Coordinates of C-alpha atoms in Angstrom, one line a residue:
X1432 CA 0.0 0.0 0.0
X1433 CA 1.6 3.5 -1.3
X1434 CA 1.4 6.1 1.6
X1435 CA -0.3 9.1 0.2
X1436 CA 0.4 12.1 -1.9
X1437 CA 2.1 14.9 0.8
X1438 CA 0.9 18.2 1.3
X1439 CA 3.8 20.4 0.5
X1440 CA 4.2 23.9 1.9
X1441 CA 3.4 26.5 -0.7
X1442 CA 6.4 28.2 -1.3
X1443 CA 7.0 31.9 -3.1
X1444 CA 7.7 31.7 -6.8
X1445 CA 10.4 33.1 -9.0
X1446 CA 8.1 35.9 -9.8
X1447 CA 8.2 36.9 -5.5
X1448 CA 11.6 35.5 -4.6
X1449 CA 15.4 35.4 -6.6
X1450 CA 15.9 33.0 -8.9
X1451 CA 18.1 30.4 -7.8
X1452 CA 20.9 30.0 -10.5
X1453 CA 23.6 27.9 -8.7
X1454 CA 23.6 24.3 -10.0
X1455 CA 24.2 21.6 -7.2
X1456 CA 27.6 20.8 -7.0
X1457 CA 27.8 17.3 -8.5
X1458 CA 30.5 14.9 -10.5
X1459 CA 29.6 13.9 -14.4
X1460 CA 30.2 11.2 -16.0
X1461 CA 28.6 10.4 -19.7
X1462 CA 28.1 7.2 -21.6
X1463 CA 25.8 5.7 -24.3
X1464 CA 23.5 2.7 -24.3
X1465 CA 21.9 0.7 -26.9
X1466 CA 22.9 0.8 -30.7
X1467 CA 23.7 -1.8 -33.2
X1468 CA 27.0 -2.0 -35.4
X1469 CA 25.9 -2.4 -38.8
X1470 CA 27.8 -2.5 -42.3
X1471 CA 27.7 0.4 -44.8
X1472 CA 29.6 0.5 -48.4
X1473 CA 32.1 2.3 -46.5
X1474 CA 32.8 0.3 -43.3
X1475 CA 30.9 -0.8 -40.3
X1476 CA 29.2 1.9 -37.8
X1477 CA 27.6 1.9 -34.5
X1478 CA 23.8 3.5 -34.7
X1479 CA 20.9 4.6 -32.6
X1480 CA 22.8 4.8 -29.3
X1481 CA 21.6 6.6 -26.9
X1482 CA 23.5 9.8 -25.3
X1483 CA 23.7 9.4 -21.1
X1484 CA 24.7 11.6 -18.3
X1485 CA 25.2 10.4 -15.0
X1486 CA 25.3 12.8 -11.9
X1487 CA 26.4 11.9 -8.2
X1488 CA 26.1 14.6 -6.0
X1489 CA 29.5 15.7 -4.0
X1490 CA 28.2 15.3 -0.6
X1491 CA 27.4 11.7 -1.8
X1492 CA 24.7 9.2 -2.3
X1493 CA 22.1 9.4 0.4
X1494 CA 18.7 7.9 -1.4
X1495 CA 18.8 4.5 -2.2
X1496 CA 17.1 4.6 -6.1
X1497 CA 18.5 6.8 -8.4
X1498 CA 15.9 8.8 -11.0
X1499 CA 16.1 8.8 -14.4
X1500 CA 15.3 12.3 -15.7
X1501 CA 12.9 11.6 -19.7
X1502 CA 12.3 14.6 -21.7
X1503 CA 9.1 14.6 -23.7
X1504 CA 9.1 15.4 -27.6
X1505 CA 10.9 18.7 -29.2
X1506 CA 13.7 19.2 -26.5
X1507 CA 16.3 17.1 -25.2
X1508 CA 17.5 16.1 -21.7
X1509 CA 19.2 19.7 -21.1
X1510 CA 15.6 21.1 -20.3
X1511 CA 16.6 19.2 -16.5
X1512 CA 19.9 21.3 -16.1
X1513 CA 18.2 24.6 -16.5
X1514 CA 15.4 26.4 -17.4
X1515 CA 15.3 28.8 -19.5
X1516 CA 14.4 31.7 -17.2
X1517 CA 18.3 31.3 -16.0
X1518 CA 16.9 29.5 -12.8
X1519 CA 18.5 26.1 -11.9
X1520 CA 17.1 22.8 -13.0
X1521 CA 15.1 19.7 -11.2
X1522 CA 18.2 17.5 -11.5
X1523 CA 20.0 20.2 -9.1
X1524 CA 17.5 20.0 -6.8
X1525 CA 17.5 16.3 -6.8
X1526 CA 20.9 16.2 -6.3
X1527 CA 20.8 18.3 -3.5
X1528 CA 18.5 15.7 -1.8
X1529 CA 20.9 12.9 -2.1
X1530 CA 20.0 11.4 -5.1
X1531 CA 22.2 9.9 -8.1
X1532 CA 20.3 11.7 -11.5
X1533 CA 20.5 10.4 -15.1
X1534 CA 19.5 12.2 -18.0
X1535 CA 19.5 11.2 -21.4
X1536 CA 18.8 12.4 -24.6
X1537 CA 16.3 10.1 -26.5
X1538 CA 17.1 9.0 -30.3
X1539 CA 17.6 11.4 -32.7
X1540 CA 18.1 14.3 -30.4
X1541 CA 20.2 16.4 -28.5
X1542 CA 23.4 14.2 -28.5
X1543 CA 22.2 11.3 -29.5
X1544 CA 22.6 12.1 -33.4
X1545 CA 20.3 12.8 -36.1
X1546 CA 18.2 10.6 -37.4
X1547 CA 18.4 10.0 -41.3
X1548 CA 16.0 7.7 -42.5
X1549 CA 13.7 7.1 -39.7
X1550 CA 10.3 8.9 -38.7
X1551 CA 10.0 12.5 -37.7
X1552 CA 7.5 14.5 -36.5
X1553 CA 7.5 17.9 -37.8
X1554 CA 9.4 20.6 -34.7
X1555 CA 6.5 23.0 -33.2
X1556 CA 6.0 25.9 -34.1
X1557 CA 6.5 29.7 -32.8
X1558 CA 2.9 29.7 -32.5
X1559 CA 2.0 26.0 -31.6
X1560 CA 5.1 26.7 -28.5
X1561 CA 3.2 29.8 -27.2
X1562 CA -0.4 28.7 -27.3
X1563 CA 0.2 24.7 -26.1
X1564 CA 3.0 25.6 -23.4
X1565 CA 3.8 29.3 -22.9
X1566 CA 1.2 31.4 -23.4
X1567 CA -2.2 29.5 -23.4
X1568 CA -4.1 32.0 -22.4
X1569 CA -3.5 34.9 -25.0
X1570 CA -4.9 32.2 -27.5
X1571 CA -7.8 31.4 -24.8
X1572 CA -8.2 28.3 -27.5
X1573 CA -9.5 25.6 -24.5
X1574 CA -11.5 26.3 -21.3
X1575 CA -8.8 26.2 -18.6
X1576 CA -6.2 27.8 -20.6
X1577 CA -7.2 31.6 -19.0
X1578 CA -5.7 29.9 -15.3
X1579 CA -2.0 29.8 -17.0
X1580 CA -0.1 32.2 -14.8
X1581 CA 3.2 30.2 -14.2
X1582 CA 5.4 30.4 -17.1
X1583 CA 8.1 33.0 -16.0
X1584 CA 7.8 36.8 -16.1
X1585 CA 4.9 39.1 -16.1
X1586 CA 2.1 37.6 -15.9
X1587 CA -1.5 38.4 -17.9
X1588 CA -2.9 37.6 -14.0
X1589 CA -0.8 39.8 -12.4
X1590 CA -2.0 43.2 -14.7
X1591 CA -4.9 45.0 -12.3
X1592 CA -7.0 46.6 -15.1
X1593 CA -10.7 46.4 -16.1
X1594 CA -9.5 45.8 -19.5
X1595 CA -7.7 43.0 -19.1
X1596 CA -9.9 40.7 -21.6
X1597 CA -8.1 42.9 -24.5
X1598 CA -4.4 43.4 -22.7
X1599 CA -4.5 39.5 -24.2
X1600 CA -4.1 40.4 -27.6
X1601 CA -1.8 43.6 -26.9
X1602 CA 1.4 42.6 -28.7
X1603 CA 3.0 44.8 -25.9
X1604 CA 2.7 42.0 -23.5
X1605 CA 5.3 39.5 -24.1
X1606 CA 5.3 37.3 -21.7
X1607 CA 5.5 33.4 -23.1
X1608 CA 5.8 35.0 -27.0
X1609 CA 8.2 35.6 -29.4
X1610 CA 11.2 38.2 -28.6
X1611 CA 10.1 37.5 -24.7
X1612 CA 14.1 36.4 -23.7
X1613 CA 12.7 33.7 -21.9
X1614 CA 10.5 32.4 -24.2
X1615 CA 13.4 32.2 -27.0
X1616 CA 16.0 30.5 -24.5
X1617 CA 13.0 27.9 -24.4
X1618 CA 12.0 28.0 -28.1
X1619 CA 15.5 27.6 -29.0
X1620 CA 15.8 24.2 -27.7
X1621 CA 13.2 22.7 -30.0
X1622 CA 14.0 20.0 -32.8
X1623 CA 11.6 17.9 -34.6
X1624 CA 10.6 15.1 -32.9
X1625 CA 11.6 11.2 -33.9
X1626 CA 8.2 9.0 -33.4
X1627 CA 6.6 5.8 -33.8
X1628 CA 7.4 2.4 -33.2
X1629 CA 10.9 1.8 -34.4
X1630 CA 11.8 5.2 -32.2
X1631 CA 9.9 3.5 -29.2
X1632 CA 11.6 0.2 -29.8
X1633 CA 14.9 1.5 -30.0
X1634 CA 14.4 3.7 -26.6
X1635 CA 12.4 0.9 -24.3
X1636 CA 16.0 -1.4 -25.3
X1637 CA 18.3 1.2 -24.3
X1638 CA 16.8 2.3 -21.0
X1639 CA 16.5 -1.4 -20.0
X1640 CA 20.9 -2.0 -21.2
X1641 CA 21.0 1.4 -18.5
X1642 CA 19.1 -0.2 -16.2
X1643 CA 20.8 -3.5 -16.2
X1644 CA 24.4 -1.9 -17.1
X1645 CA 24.6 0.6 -15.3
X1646 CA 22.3 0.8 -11.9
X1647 CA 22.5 -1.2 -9.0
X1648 CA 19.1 -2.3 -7.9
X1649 CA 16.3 -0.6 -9.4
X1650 CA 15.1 3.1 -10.6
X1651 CA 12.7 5.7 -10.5
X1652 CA 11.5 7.3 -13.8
X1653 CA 10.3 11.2 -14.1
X1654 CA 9.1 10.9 -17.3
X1655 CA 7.2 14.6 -19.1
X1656 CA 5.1 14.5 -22.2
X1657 CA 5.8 11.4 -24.5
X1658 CA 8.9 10.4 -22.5
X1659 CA 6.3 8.7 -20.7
X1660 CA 6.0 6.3 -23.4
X1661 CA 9.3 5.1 -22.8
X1662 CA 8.9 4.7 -19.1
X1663 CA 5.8 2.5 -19.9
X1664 CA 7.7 0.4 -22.3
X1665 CA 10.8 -0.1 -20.2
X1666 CA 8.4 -1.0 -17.2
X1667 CA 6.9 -3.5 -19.4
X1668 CA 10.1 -5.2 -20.8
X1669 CA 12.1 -5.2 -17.7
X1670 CA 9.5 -4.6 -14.7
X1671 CA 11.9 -5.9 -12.1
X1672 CA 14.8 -2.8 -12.9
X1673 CA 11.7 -0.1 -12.0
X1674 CA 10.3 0.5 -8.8
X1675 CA 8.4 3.7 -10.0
X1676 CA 7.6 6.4 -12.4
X1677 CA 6.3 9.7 -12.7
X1678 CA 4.6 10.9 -15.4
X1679 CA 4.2 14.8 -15.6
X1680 CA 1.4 14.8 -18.0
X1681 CA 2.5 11.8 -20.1
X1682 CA 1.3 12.3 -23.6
X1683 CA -0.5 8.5 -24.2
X1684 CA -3.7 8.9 -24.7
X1685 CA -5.2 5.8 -25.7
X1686 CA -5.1 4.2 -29.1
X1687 CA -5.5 8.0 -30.4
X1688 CA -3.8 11.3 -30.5
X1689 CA -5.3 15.0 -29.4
X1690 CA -3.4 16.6 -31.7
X1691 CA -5.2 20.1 -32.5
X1692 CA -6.7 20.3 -28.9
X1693 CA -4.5 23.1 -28.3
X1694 CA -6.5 24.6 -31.5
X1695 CA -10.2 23.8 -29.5
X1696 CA -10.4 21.3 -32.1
X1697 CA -11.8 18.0 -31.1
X1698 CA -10.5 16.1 -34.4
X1699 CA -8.2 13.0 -32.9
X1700 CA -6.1 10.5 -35.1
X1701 CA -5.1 7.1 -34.6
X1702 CA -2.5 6.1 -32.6
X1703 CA -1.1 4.2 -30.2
X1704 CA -2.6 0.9 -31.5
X1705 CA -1.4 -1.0 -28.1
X1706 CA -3.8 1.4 -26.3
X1707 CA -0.9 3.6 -24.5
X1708 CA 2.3 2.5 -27.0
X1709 CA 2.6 2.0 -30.6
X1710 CA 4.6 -1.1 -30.1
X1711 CA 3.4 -4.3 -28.4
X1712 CA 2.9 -5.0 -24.6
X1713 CA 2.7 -7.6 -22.3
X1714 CA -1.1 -8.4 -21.7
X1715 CA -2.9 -11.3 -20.1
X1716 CA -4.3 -12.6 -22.7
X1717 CA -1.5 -12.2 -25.6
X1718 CA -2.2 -9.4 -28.3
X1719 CA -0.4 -9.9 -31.2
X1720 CA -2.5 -7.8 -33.0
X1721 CA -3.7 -4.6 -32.1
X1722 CA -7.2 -5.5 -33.2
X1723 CA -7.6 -8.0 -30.5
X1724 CA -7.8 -5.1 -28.2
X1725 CA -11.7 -4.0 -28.3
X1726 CA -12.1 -0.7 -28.0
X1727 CA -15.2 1.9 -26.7
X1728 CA -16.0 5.2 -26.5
X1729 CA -16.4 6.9 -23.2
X1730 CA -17.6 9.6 -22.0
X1731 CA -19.0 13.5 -24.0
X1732 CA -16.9 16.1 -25.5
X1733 CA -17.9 18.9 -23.2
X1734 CA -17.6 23.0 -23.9
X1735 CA -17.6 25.6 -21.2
X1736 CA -18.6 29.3 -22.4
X1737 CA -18.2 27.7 -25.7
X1738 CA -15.0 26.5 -25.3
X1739 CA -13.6 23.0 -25.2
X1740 CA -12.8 21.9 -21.5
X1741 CA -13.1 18.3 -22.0
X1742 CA -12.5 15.2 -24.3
X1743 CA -14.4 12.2 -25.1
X1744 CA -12.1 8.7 -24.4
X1745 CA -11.4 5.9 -26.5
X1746 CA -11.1 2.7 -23.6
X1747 CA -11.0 -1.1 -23.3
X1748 CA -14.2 -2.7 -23.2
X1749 CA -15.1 -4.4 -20.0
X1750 CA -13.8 -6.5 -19.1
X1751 CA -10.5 -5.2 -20.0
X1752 CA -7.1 -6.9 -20.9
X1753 CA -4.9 -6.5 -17.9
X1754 CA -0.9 -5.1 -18.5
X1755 CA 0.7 -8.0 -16.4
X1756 CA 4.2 -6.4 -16.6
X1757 CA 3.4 -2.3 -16.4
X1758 CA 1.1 -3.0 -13.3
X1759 CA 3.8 -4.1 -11.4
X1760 CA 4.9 -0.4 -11.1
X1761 CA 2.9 1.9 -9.6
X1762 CA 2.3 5.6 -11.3
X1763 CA 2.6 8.9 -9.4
X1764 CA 0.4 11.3 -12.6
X1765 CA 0.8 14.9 -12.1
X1766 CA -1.2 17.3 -14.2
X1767 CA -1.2 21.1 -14.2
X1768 CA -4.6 23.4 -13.9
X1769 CA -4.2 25.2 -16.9
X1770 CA -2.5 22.8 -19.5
X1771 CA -4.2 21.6 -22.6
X1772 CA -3.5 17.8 -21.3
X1773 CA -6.4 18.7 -18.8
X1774 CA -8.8 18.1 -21.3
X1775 CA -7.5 14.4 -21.8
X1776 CA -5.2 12.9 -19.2
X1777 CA -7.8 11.5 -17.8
X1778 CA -8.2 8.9 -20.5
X1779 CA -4.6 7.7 -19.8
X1780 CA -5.4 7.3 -16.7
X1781 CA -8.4 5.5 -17.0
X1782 CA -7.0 3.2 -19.6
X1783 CA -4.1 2.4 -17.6
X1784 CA -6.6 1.8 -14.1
X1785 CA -8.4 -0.8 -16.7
X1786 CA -5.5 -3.0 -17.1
X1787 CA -4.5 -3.0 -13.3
X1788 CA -1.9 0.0 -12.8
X1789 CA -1.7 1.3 -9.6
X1790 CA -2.3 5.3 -10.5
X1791 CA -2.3 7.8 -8.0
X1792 CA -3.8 10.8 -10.3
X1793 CA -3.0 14.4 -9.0
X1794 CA -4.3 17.6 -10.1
X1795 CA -2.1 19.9 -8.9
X1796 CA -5.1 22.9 -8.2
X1797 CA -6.1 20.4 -5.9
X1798 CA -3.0 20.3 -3.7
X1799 CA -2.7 24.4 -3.7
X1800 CA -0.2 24.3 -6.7
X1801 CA -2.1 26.7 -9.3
X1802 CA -1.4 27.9 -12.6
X1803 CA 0.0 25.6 -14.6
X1804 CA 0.9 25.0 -18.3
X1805 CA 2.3 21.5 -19.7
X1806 CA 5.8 22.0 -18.6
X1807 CA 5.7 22.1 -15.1
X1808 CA 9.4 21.7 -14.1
X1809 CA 10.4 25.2 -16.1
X1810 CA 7.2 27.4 -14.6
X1811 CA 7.3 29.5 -11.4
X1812 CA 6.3 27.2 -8.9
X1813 CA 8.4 24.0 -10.2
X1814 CA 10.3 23.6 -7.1
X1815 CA 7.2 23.5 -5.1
X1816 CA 6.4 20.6 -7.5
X1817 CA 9.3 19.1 -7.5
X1818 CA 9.3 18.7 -4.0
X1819 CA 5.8 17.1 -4.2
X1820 CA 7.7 15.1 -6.6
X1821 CA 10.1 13.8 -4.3
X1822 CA 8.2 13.8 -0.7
X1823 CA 6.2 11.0 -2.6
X1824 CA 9.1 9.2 -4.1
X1825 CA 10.9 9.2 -0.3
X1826 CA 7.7 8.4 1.4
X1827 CA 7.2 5.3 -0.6
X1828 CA 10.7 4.3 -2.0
X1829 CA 13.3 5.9 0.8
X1830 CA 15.1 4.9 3.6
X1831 CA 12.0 4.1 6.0
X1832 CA 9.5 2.9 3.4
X1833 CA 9.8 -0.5 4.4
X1834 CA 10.7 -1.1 0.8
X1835 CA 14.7 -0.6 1.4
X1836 CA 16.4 -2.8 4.0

């Protein structure tokens, strides 16, 4: 039995305190996992490895898992190091709490090489960035966006005038848009994106060769956006390595994609034919085929004031094929008030209840953390979540757990 989700102390935000820019002092080392050598006209090389770093904090080891840091689609595993507002990243303030971090840089990005023949999504856009992530509410697209007040520096929320409703479309406020600094240190990071099964396949066998390579024992994932798709598929191939994960609004909703809900546009695709991955997983009753797995529709499409605020779900039917493998790790789901993955999280969650994951699902409004867009370790109040993040992780997986000798 998990003990509950903590109540953490709401603390001031970069917008009321200084930023913290100091990086925990730490040793790195960096490796690569995965990859096959394969023969070319010209010779033999190694591809698809995967790009690792490995930090120990300097006062040592104190927590007895170490957490492996997934980016989500766009970006690359630097987004942990620090944020673009100048602040100091989550992996620093992991570190500070005793714990050994890895990032990595799934295939295809950041360090871990281009990708020249295989699948590739196409990198967002100036405008998709600001009204999915940075700015939701100048686009006021979906519901919830108009709660956004987190991404860093002046806030929409924070202007005291009656005429506020059209201060959202004055180009004079910056904040989360183009030519906003912090907004381009973000928007500079992106890449396009590599996707679909061969990209999952390649990432779920490299994070198991780290798991059983590298780490003594087992490991924690904190997994945002579609990284979570790796942490479901490592859990599934190699269940005994992972003792948890986090997902900060993974982006698996089942066997379909939201992909103009940022737009107010309720027009999903296919995907994910596995319900939560595009590649096979270990159920029950074997699935070999995707269309073994019968599917229903569940719950309306709502609009609030005429705007979208919630999407229908695409689910098992009852009674649903279990995930033998991925229920042996339980699932701490953190989403943020104002994000567009409020409209549909909910169907991961349910999908992944269905087959017999233990989910503990938090809305962050409901535990006093407000304001939120999609990437909640950059925004204001990140270290707040963050140590939501890890009060759970300790409470369940530290020294006195009764999970740790």
């Amino acid at each position: 039995m998990l003990a509950p989700l903590p109540r953490v102390p709401i603390l001031p935000t970069a917008g009321t305190a200084q930023i913290q820019v100091t990086e925990a002092r730490h040793t790195r080392k960096i490796f690569y996992v995965g990859g096959t050598y394969n023969k070319t006209l010209n010779g033999t090389i190694l591809q698809d490895q995967i790009y690792v770093e490995q930090l120990t904090p300097d006062g040592g080891v104190t927590q007895p898992r170490p957490l492996i840091l997934l980016h989500g689609g766009n970006i690359a595993g630097n987004l942990w190091l620090n944020k673009p507002d100048g602040g100091r990243g989550w992996a620093s303030l992991f570190l500070d709490r005793g714990y050994q971090v890895y990032t990595i840089d799934a295939w295809g990005m950041g360090r871990s090489g281009a990708v020249v023949d295989g699948p590739r999504g196409g990198g967002s856009t100036v405008e998709g960035a600001e009204r999915a992530f940075t700015a939701p509410e100048r686009y006021n697209k979906y519901y919830q966006a108009r709660f956004h007040t987190q991404w860093p520096g002046v806030s929409l929320h924070s202007i005291k005038s009656p005429l506020v409703d059209k201060i959202v479309t004055d180009e004079r406020i910056k904040n989360g848009s183009l030519n906003d600094h912090t907004f381009d240190s973000f928007y500079a990071r992106f890449r396009p994106t590599s996707i679909g099964p061969e990209f999952e396949a390649i990432m779920r066998s490299a994070l198991c060769e780290l798991l059983r390579l590298y780490i003594s024992g087992q490991a924690i994932f904190i997994a945002h956006a579609i990284g979570s798709a790796y942490a479901i598929q490592a859990s599934d191939a190699c269940p005994e390595l992972v003792a948890a994960y986090i997902s900060l609004e993974g982006d698996q909703s089942p066997f379909q994609s939201y992909i103009r809900a940022s737009e107010g546009i309720d027009d999903p695709v296919p995907y994910r034919p596995f319900g939560v991955s595009n590649i096979p997983l270990t159920f029950e009753t074997p699935v070999t085929d995707p269309t073994q797995l019968k599917k229903v529709t569940v719950r309306e499409t709502t609009y609030t004031n005429g705007l979208l605020s919630n999407l229908s779900c695409m689910l098992q039917e009852e009674p649903a094929n279990r995930l033998v493998n991925v229920a042996k790790v339980p699932l701490l789901f953190l989403q943020g008030e104002a994000s567009v993955h409020v409209l549909y999280d909910h169907c991961q969650v349910a999908f992944l209840r269905q087959a017999g994951v233990d989910v503990t699902f938090t809305r962050l409004d409901d535990e006093g953390i407000r304001g939120n867009g999609h990437f909640l370790m950059l925004e204001k109040n990140s270290d707040q979540i963050a140590l939501l993040v890890a009060q759970w992780t300790e409470a369940n997986f530290g020294h006195g757990s009764g999970l740790v000798p």
